[in-house]
Coordinates of C-alpha atoms in Angstrom, one line a residue:
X146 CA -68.5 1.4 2.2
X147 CA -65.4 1.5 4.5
X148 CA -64.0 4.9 5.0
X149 CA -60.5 5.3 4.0
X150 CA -57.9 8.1 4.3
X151 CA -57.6 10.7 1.1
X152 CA -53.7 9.6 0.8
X153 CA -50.9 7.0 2.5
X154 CA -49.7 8.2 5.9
X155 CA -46.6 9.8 6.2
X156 CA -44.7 6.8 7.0
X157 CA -46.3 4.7 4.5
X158 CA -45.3 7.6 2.0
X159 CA -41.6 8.0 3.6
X160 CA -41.1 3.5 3.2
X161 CA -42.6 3.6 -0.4
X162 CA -39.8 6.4 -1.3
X163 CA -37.1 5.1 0.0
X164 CA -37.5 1.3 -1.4
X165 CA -38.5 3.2 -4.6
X166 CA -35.0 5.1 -4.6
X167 CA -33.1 1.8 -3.4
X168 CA -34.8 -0.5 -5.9
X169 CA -33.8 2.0 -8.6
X170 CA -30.6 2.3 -7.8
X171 CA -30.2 -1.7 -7.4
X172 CA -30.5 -2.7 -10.8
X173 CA -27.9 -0.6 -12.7
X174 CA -25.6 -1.7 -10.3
X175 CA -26.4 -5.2 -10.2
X176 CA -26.3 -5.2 -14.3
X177 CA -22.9 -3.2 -14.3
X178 CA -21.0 -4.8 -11.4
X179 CA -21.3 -8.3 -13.0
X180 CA -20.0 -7.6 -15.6
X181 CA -17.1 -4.8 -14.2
X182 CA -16.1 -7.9 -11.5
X183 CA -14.1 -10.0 -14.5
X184 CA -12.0 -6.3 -15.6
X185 CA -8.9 -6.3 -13.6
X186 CA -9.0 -2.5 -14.2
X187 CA -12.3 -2.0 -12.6
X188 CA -12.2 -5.2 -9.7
X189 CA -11.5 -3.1 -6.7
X190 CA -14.7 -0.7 -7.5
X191 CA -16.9 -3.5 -8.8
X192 CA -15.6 -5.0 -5.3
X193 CA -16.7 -2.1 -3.6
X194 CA -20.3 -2.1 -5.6
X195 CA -20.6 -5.6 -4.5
X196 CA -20.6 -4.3 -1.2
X197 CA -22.8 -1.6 -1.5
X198 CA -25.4 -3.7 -3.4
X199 CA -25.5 -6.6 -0.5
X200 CA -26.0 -3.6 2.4
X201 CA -28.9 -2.0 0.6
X202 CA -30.1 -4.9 -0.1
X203 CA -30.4 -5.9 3.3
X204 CA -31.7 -2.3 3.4
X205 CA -35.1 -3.3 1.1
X206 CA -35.9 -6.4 2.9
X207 CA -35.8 -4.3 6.8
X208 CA -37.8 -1.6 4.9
X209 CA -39.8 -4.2 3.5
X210 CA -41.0 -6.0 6.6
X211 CA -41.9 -2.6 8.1
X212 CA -43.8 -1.2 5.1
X213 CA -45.5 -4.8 5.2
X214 CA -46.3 -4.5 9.0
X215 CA -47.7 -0.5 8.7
X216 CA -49.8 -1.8 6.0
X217 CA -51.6 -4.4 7.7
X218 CA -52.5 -2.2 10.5
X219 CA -53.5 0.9 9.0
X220 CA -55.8 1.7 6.0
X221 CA -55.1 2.2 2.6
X222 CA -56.6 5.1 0.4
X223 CA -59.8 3.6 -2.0
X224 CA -59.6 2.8 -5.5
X225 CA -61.9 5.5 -7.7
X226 CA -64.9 3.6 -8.2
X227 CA -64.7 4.2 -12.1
X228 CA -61.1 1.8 -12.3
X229 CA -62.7 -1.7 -14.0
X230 CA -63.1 -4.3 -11.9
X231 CA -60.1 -6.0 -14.1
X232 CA -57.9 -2.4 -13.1
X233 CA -58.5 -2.8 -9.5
X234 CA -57.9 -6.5 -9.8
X235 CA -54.5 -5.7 -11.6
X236 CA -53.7 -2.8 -9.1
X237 CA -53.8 -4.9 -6.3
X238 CA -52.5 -7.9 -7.3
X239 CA -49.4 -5.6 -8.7
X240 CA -49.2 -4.4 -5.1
X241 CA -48.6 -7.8 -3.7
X242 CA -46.2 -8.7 -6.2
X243 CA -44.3 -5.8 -5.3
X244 CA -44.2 -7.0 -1.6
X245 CA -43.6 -10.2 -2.6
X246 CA -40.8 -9.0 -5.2
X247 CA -39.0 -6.8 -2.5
X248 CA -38.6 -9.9 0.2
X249 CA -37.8 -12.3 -2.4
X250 CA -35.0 -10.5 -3.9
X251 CA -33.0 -9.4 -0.6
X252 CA -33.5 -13.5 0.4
X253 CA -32.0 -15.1 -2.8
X254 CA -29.5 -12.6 -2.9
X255 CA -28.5 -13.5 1.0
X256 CA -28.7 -17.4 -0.6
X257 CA -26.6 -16.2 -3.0
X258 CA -23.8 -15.3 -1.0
X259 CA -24.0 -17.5 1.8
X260 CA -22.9 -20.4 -0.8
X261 CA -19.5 -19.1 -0.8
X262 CA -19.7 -19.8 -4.7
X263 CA -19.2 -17.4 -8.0
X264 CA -21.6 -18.6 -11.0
X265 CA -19.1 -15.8 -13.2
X266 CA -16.3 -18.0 -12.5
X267 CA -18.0 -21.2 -11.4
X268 CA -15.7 -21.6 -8.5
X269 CA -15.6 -21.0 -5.1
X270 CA -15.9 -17.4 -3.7
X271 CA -16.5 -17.2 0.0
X272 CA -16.7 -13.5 1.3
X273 CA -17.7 -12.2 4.3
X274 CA -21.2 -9.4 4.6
X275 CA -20.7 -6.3 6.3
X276 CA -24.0 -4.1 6.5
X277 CA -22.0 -0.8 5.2
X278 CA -19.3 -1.8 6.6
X279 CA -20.6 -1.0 9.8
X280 CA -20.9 -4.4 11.3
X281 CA -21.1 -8.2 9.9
X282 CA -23.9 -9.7 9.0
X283 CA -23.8 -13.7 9.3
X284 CA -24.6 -16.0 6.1
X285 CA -26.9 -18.8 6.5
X286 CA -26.0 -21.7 8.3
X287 CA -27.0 -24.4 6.5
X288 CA -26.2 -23.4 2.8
X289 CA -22.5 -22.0 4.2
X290 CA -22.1 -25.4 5.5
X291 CA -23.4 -27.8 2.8
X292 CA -21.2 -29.7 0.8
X293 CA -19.8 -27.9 -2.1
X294 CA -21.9 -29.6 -4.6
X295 CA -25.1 -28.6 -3.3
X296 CA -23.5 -25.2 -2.4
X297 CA -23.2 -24.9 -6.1
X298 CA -26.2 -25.6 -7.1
X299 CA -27.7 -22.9 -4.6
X300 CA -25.5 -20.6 -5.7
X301 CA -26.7 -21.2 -9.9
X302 CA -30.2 -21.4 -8.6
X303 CA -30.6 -18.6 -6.3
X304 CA -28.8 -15.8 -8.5
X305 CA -30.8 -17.5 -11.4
X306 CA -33.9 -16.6 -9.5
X307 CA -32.4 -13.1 -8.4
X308 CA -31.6 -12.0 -11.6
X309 CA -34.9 -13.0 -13.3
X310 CA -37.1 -11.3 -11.0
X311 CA -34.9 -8.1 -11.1
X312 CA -36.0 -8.0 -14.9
X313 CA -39.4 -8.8 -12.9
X314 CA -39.2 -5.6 -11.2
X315 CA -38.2 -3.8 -14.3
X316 CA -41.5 -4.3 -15.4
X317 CA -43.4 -3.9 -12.6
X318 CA -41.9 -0.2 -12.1
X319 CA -42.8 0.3 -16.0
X320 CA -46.4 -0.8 -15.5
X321 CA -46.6 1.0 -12.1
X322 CA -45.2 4.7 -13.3
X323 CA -47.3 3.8 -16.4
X324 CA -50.4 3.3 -14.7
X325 CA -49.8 6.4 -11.8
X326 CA -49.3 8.8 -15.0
X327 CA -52.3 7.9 -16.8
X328 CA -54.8 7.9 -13.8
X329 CA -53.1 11.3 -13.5
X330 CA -53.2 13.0 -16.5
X331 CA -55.3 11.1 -18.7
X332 CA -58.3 9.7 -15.9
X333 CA -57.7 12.7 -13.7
X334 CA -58.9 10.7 -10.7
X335 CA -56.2 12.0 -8.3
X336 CA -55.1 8.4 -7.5
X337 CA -51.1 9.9 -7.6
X338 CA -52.3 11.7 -5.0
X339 CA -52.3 9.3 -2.8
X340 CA -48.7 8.8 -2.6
X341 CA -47.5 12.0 -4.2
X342 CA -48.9 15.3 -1.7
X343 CA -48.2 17.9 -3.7
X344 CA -50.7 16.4 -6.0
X345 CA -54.5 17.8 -5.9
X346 CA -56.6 15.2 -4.2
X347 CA -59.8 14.7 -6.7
X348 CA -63.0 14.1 -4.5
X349 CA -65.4 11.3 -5.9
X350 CA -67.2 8.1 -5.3
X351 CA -64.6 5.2 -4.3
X352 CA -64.9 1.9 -4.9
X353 CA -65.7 -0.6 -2.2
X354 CA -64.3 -2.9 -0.2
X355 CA -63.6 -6.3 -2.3
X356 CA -65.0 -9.7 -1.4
X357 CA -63.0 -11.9 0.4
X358 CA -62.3 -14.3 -2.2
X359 CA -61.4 -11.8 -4.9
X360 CA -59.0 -10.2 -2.1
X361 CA -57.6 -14.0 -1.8
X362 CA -57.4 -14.4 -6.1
X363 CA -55.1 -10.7 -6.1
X364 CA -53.1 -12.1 -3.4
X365 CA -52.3 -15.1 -4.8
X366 CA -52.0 -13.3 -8.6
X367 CA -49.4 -11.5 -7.1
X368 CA -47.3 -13.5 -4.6
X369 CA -47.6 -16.7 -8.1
X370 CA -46.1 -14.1 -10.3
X371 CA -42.9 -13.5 -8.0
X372 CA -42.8 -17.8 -7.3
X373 CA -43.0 -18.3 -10.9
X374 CA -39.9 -15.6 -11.6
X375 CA -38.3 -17.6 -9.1
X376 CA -38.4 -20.6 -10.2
X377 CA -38.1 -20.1 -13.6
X378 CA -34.8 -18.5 -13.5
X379 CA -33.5 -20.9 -10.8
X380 CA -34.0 -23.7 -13.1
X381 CA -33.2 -22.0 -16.2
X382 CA -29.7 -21.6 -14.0
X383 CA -28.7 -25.1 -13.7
X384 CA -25.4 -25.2 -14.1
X385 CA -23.7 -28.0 -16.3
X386 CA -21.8 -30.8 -14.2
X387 CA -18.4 -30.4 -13.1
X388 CA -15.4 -32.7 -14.4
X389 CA -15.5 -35.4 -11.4
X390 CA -11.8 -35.6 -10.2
X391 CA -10.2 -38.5 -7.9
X392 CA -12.4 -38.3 -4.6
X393 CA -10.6 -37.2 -1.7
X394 CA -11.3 -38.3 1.8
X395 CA -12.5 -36.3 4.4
X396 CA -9.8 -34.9 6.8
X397 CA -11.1 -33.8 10.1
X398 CA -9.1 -30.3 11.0
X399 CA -7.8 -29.9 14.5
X400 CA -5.3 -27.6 15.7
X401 CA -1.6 -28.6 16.3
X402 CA -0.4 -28.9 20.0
X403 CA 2.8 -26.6 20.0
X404 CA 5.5 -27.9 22.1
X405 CA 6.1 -26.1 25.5
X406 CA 8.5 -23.2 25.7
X407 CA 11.9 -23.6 26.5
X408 CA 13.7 -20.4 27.5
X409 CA 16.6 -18.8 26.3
X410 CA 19.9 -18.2 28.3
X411 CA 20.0 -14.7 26.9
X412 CA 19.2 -11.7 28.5
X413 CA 15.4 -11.9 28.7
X414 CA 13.2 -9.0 27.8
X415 CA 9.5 -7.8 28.7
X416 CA 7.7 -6.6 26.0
X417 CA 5.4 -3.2 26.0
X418 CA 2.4 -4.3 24.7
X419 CA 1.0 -0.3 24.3
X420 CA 4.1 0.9 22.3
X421 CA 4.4 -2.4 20.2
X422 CA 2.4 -3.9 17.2
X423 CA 2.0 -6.5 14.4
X424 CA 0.9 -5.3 11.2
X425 CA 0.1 -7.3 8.0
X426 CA -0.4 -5.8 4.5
X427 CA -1.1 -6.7 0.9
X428 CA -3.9 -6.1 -1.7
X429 CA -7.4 -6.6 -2.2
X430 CA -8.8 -6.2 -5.7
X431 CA -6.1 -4.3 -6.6
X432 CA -6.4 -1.7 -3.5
X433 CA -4.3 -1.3 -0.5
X434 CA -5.5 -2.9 2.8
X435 CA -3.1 -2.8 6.3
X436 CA -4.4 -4.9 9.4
X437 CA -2.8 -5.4 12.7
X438 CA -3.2 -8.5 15.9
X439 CA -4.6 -6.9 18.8
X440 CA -4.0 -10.1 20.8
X441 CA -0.1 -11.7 21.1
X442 CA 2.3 -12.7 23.5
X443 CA 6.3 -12.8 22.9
X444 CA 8.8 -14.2 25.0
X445 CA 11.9 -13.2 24.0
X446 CA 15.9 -13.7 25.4
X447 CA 18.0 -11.4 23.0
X448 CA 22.0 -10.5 23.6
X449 CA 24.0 -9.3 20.6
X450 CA 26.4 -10.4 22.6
X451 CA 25.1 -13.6 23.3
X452 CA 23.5 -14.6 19.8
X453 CA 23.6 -18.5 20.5
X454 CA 21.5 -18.1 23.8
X455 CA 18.6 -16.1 22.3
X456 CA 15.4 -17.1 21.9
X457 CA 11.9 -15.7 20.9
X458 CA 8.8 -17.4 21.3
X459 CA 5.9 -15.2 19.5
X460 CA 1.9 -16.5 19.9
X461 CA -0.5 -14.9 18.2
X462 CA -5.1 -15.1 18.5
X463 CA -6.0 -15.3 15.0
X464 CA -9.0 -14.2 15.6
X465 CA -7.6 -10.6 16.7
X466 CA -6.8 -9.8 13.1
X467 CA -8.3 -6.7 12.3
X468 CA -8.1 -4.3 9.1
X469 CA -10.7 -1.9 10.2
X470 CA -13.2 -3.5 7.2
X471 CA -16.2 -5.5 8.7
X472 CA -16.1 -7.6 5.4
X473 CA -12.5 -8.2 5.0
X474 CA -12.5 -9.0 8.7
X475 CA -15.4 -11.1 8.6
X476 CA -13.4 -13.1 5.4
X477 CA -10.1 -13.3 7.6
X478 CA -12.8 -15.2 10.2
X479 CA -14.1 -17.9 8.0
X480 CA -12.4 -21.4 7.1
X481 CA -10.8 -20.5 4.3
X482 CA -8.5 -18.0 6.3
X483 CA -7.3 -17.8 10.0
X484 CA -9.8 -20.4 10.9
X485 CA -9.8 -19.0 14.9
X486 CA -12.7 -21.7 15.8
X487 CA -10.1 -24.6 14.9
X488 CA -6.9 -22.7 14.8
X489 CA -6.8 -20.4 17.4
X490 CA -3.5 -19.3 17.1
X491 CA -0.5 -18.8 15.1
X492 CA 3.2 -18.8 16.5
X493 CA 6.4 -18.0 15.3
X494 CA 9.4 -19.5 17.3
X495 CA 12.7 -18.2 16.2
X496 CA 16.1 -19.9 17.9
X497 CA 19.2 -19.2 15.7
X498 CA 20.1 -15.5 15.3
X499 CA 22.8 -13.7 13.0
X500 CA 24.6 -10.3 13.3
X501 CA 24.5 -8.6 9.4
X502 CA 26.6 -5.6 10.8
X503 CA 25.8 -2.5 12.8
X504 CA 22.2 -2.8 14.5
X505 CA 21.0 -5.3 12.2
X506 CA 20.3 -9.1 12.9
X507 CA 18.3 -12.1 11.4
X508 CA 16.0 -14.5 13.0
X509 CA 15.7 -18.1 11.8
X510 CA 12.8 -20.3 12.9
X511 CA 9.5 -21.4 11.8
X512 CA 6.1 -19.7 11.8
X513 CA 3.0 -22.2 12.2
X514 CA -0.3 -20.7 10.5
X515 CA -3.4 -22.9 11.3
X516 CA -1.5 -26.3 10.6
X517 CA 0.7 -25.7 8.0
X518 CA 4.7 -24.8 9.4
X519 CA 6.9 -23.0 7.3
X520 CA 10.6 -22.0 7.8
X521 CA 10.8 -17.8 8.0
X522 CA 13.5 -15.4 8.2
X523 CA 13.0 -12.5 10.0
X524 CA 15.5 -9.2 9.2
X525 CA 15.0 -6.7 12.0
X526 CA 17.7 -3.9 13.7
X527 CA 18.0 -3.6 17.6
X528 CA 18.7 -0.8 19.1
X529 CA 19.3 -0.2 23.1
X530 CA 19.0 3.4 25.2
X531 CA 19.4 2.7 29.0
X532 CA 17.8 -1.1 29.3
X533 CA 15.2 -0.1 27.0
X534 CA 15.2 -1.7 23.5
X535 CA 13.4 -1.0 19.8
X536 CA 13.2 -3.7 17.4
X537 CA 11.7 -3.3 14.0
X538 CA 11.9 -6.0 11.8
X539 CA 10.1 -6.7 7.9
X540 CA 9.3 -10.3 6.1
X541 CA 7.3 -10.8 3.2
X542 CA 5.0 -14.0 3.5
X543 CA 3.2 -16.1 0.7
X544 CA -0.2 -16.9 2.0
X545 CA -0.3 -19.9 0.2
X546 CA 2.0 -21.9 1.6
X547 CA 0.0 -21.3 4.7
X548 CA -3.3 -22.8 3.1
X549 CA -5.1 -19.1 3.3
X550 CA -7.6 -18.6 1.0
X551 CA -7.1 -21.8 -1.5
X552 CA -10.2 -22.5 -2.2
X553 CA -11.2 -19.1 -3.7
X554 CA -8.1 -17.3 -4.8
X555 CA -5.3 -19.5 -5.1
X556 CA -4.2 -17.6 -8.1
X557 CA -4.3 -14.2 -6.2
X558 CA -7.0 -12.8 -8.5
X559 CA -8.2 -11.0 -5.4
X560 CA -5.7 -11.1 -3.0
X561 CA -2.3 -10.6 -3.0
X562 CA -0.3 -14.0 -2.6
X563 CA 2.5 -11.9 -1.1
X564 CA 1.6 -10.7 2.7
X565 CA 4.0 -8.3 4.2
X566 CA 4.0 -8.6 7.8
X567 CA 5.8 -5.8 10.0
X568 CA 6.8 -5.5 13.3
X569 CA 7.6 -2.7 16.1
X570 CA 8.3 -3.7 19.7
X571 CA 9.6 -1.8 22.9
X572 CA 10.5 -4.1 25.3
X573 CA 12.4 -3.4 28.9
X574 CA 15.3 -5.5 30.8
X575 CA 14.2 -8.0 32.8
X576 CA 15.4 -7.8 36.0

């Protein structure tokens, strides 16, 4: 006989009850978001659910790995040596799948969303993870990157699998409770004890230590339940074949070599970078967001007087767009959007300027996004106090002619087509 503790360790307890609360919480939130997601009138909290579901989810599988690793170096309390051998058999094998059931689900969800593809919709949906919001969490490589075919066909497959072993874990956490309650109040052996201290521990003989191939048969029991979930509902997901359109050939994206800049005759101004900004704004799920570039350059050559001479050159690091949201911000990174590993940089170059009266003036030019150039007029005031000048200006942007986010929101379902952008510079004479 092996001597084993009275009841789990006070971590082991800790890990079981948290994972316990977490799982709990999981599935009525899974089960209501997917549904709440298609409701324009509930998108931007089913949005937020989303969220919330994919960080505690990545919450299970860390809590997983360390109940996993506490329970293969410590010991376990002993079965009552009046369970059956087909109870202890069932009790163990239940505790595998449970193991196997909280690593699975975390995974295929992660699958899931690194295919950039919705199975609601059946159409591409690539968002960025944010763990809480706290900080990004990267997707897989090689399903973000596979061709969209196969990404759809993860995507049907893996939340196929997810969604079948949740109604896996339904049952498990039916037969579990079931089981702890009756050993409780009907066999009285104390067994909820183990995991439950303010429980009675119940003193009496323990069953022993299984053989080694019975401990292999409950393993396998377990860990071929949670496979079998898998696969079942991954090929019970196959989705049907898309309508094949005319094939397109492969374009190879590089960015676009801006031509050198050419200053103005106008007076020429330096810009104070800590009292001047560029904002951006628009709507996500039907809320609010703002963002702002912390990385630009402007060279500007401005004279009310001298409107033919000026000039502004403005070069922006896409990859300095920030709205304060790890997930939004980790979106703006990806292809679909700024693109800053191919398109470093956007620029707006404005050379023909109006007076509309008073302090207020126009730029005409053309604003480059990743490789698409589009004409944009720029209404701003001016206003001068001893060589020192404030210009705020306001243009309203459609994001699609910019190719932002085409391949899973052309329509705007999610994001607003119209982009305000905003902004407020200080800038000095140059001497």
């Amino acid at each position: 006989m092996t001597v084993r503790p009275n009841r789990y360790s006070v971590v082991a307890i800790t890990l079981h009850w948290l994972i316990a609360i977490a799982i709990l919480s999981m599935i009525p939130m899974g089960w209501w978001m997917s549904d709440a997601i298609n409701d324009p009138s509930q998108q931007a909290l089913a949005y937020r659910v989303f969220q919330i579901h994919k960080s505690v989810g990545f919450l299970i599988l860390a809590l997983t790995v360390l109940r996993v690793l506490w329970r293969l170096t410590h010991p376990v309390p002993a079965l009552p040596l009046e369970m059956k051998g087909w109870e202890q058999f069932a009790a163990r094998a239940t505790h595998v799948a449970f193991y196997a059931l909280m690593i699975a689900m975390p995974l295929t969800g992660w699958i899931y969303v690194s295919s950039g593809w919705a199975v609601t919709t059946d159409h591409p949906l690539a968002v960025a993870t944010s763990w809480f919001g706290l900080f990004g969490i990267s997707h897989i490589g090689f399903v973000e990157h596979a061709a969209e075919a196969v990404r759809r066909n993860i995507a049907f497959a893996s939340m196929g699998a997810h969604s079948l072993m949740a109604w896996g874990a339904v049952v498990l956490v039916a037969l579990h409770v079931g089981a702890a309650l009756k050993h409780q109040f009907l066999n009285r052996d104390g067994v909820l004890a183990h995991m439950v201290p303010v429980f009675k521990h119940v003193d009496g003989p323990t069953a022993g230590e299984p053989a080694t191939s019975t401990k292999w048969a409950e393993r396998l029991a377990g860990l071929g339940l949670i496979v079998a979930l898998a696969v079942a509902g991954a090929i019970a997901a196959r989705p049907a074949p898309l309508a094949e359109g005319p094939a397109k050939a492969p374009v190879a994206a590089s960015a676009p070599q801006d031509a050198d800049v050419v200053a103005g005759t106008a007076q020429a101004w330096n810009i104070d970078k800590a009292q001047s900004k560029i904002e951006f704004s628009g709507t996500h799920s039907g809320a609010p967001f703002t963002g702002t570039f912390g990385q630009w350059d402007a060279k500007v050559w401005f004279d009310p007087a001298d409107l033919a001479g000026s000039k502004a050159v403005v070069t922006i690091s896409t990859a300095s767009g920030k709205t304060g949201d790890a997930t939004k911000d980790g979106s703006l990174g990806g292809a679909e959007w700024f693109d800053p590993s191919t398109y470093p940089t956007a620029r707006f170059e404005a050379d023909k300027f109006t007076a509309l009266g008073g302090n207020r003036f126009e730029a005409r030019g053309t604003l480059r996004i990743k490789n698409m150039t589009v004409p944009v007029v720029l209404p701003f005031t001016f206003d001068e106090a001893s060589g020192v000048a404030t210009v705020e200006g306001k243009v309203e942007l459609d994001r699609t002619a910019f190719d932002l986010g085409m391949a899973s929101d052309a329509a705007g379902s999610w994001v607003s087509k119209a982009i305000e952008v905003t902004i407020k510079v200080r800038a000095q004479r140059a001497s």
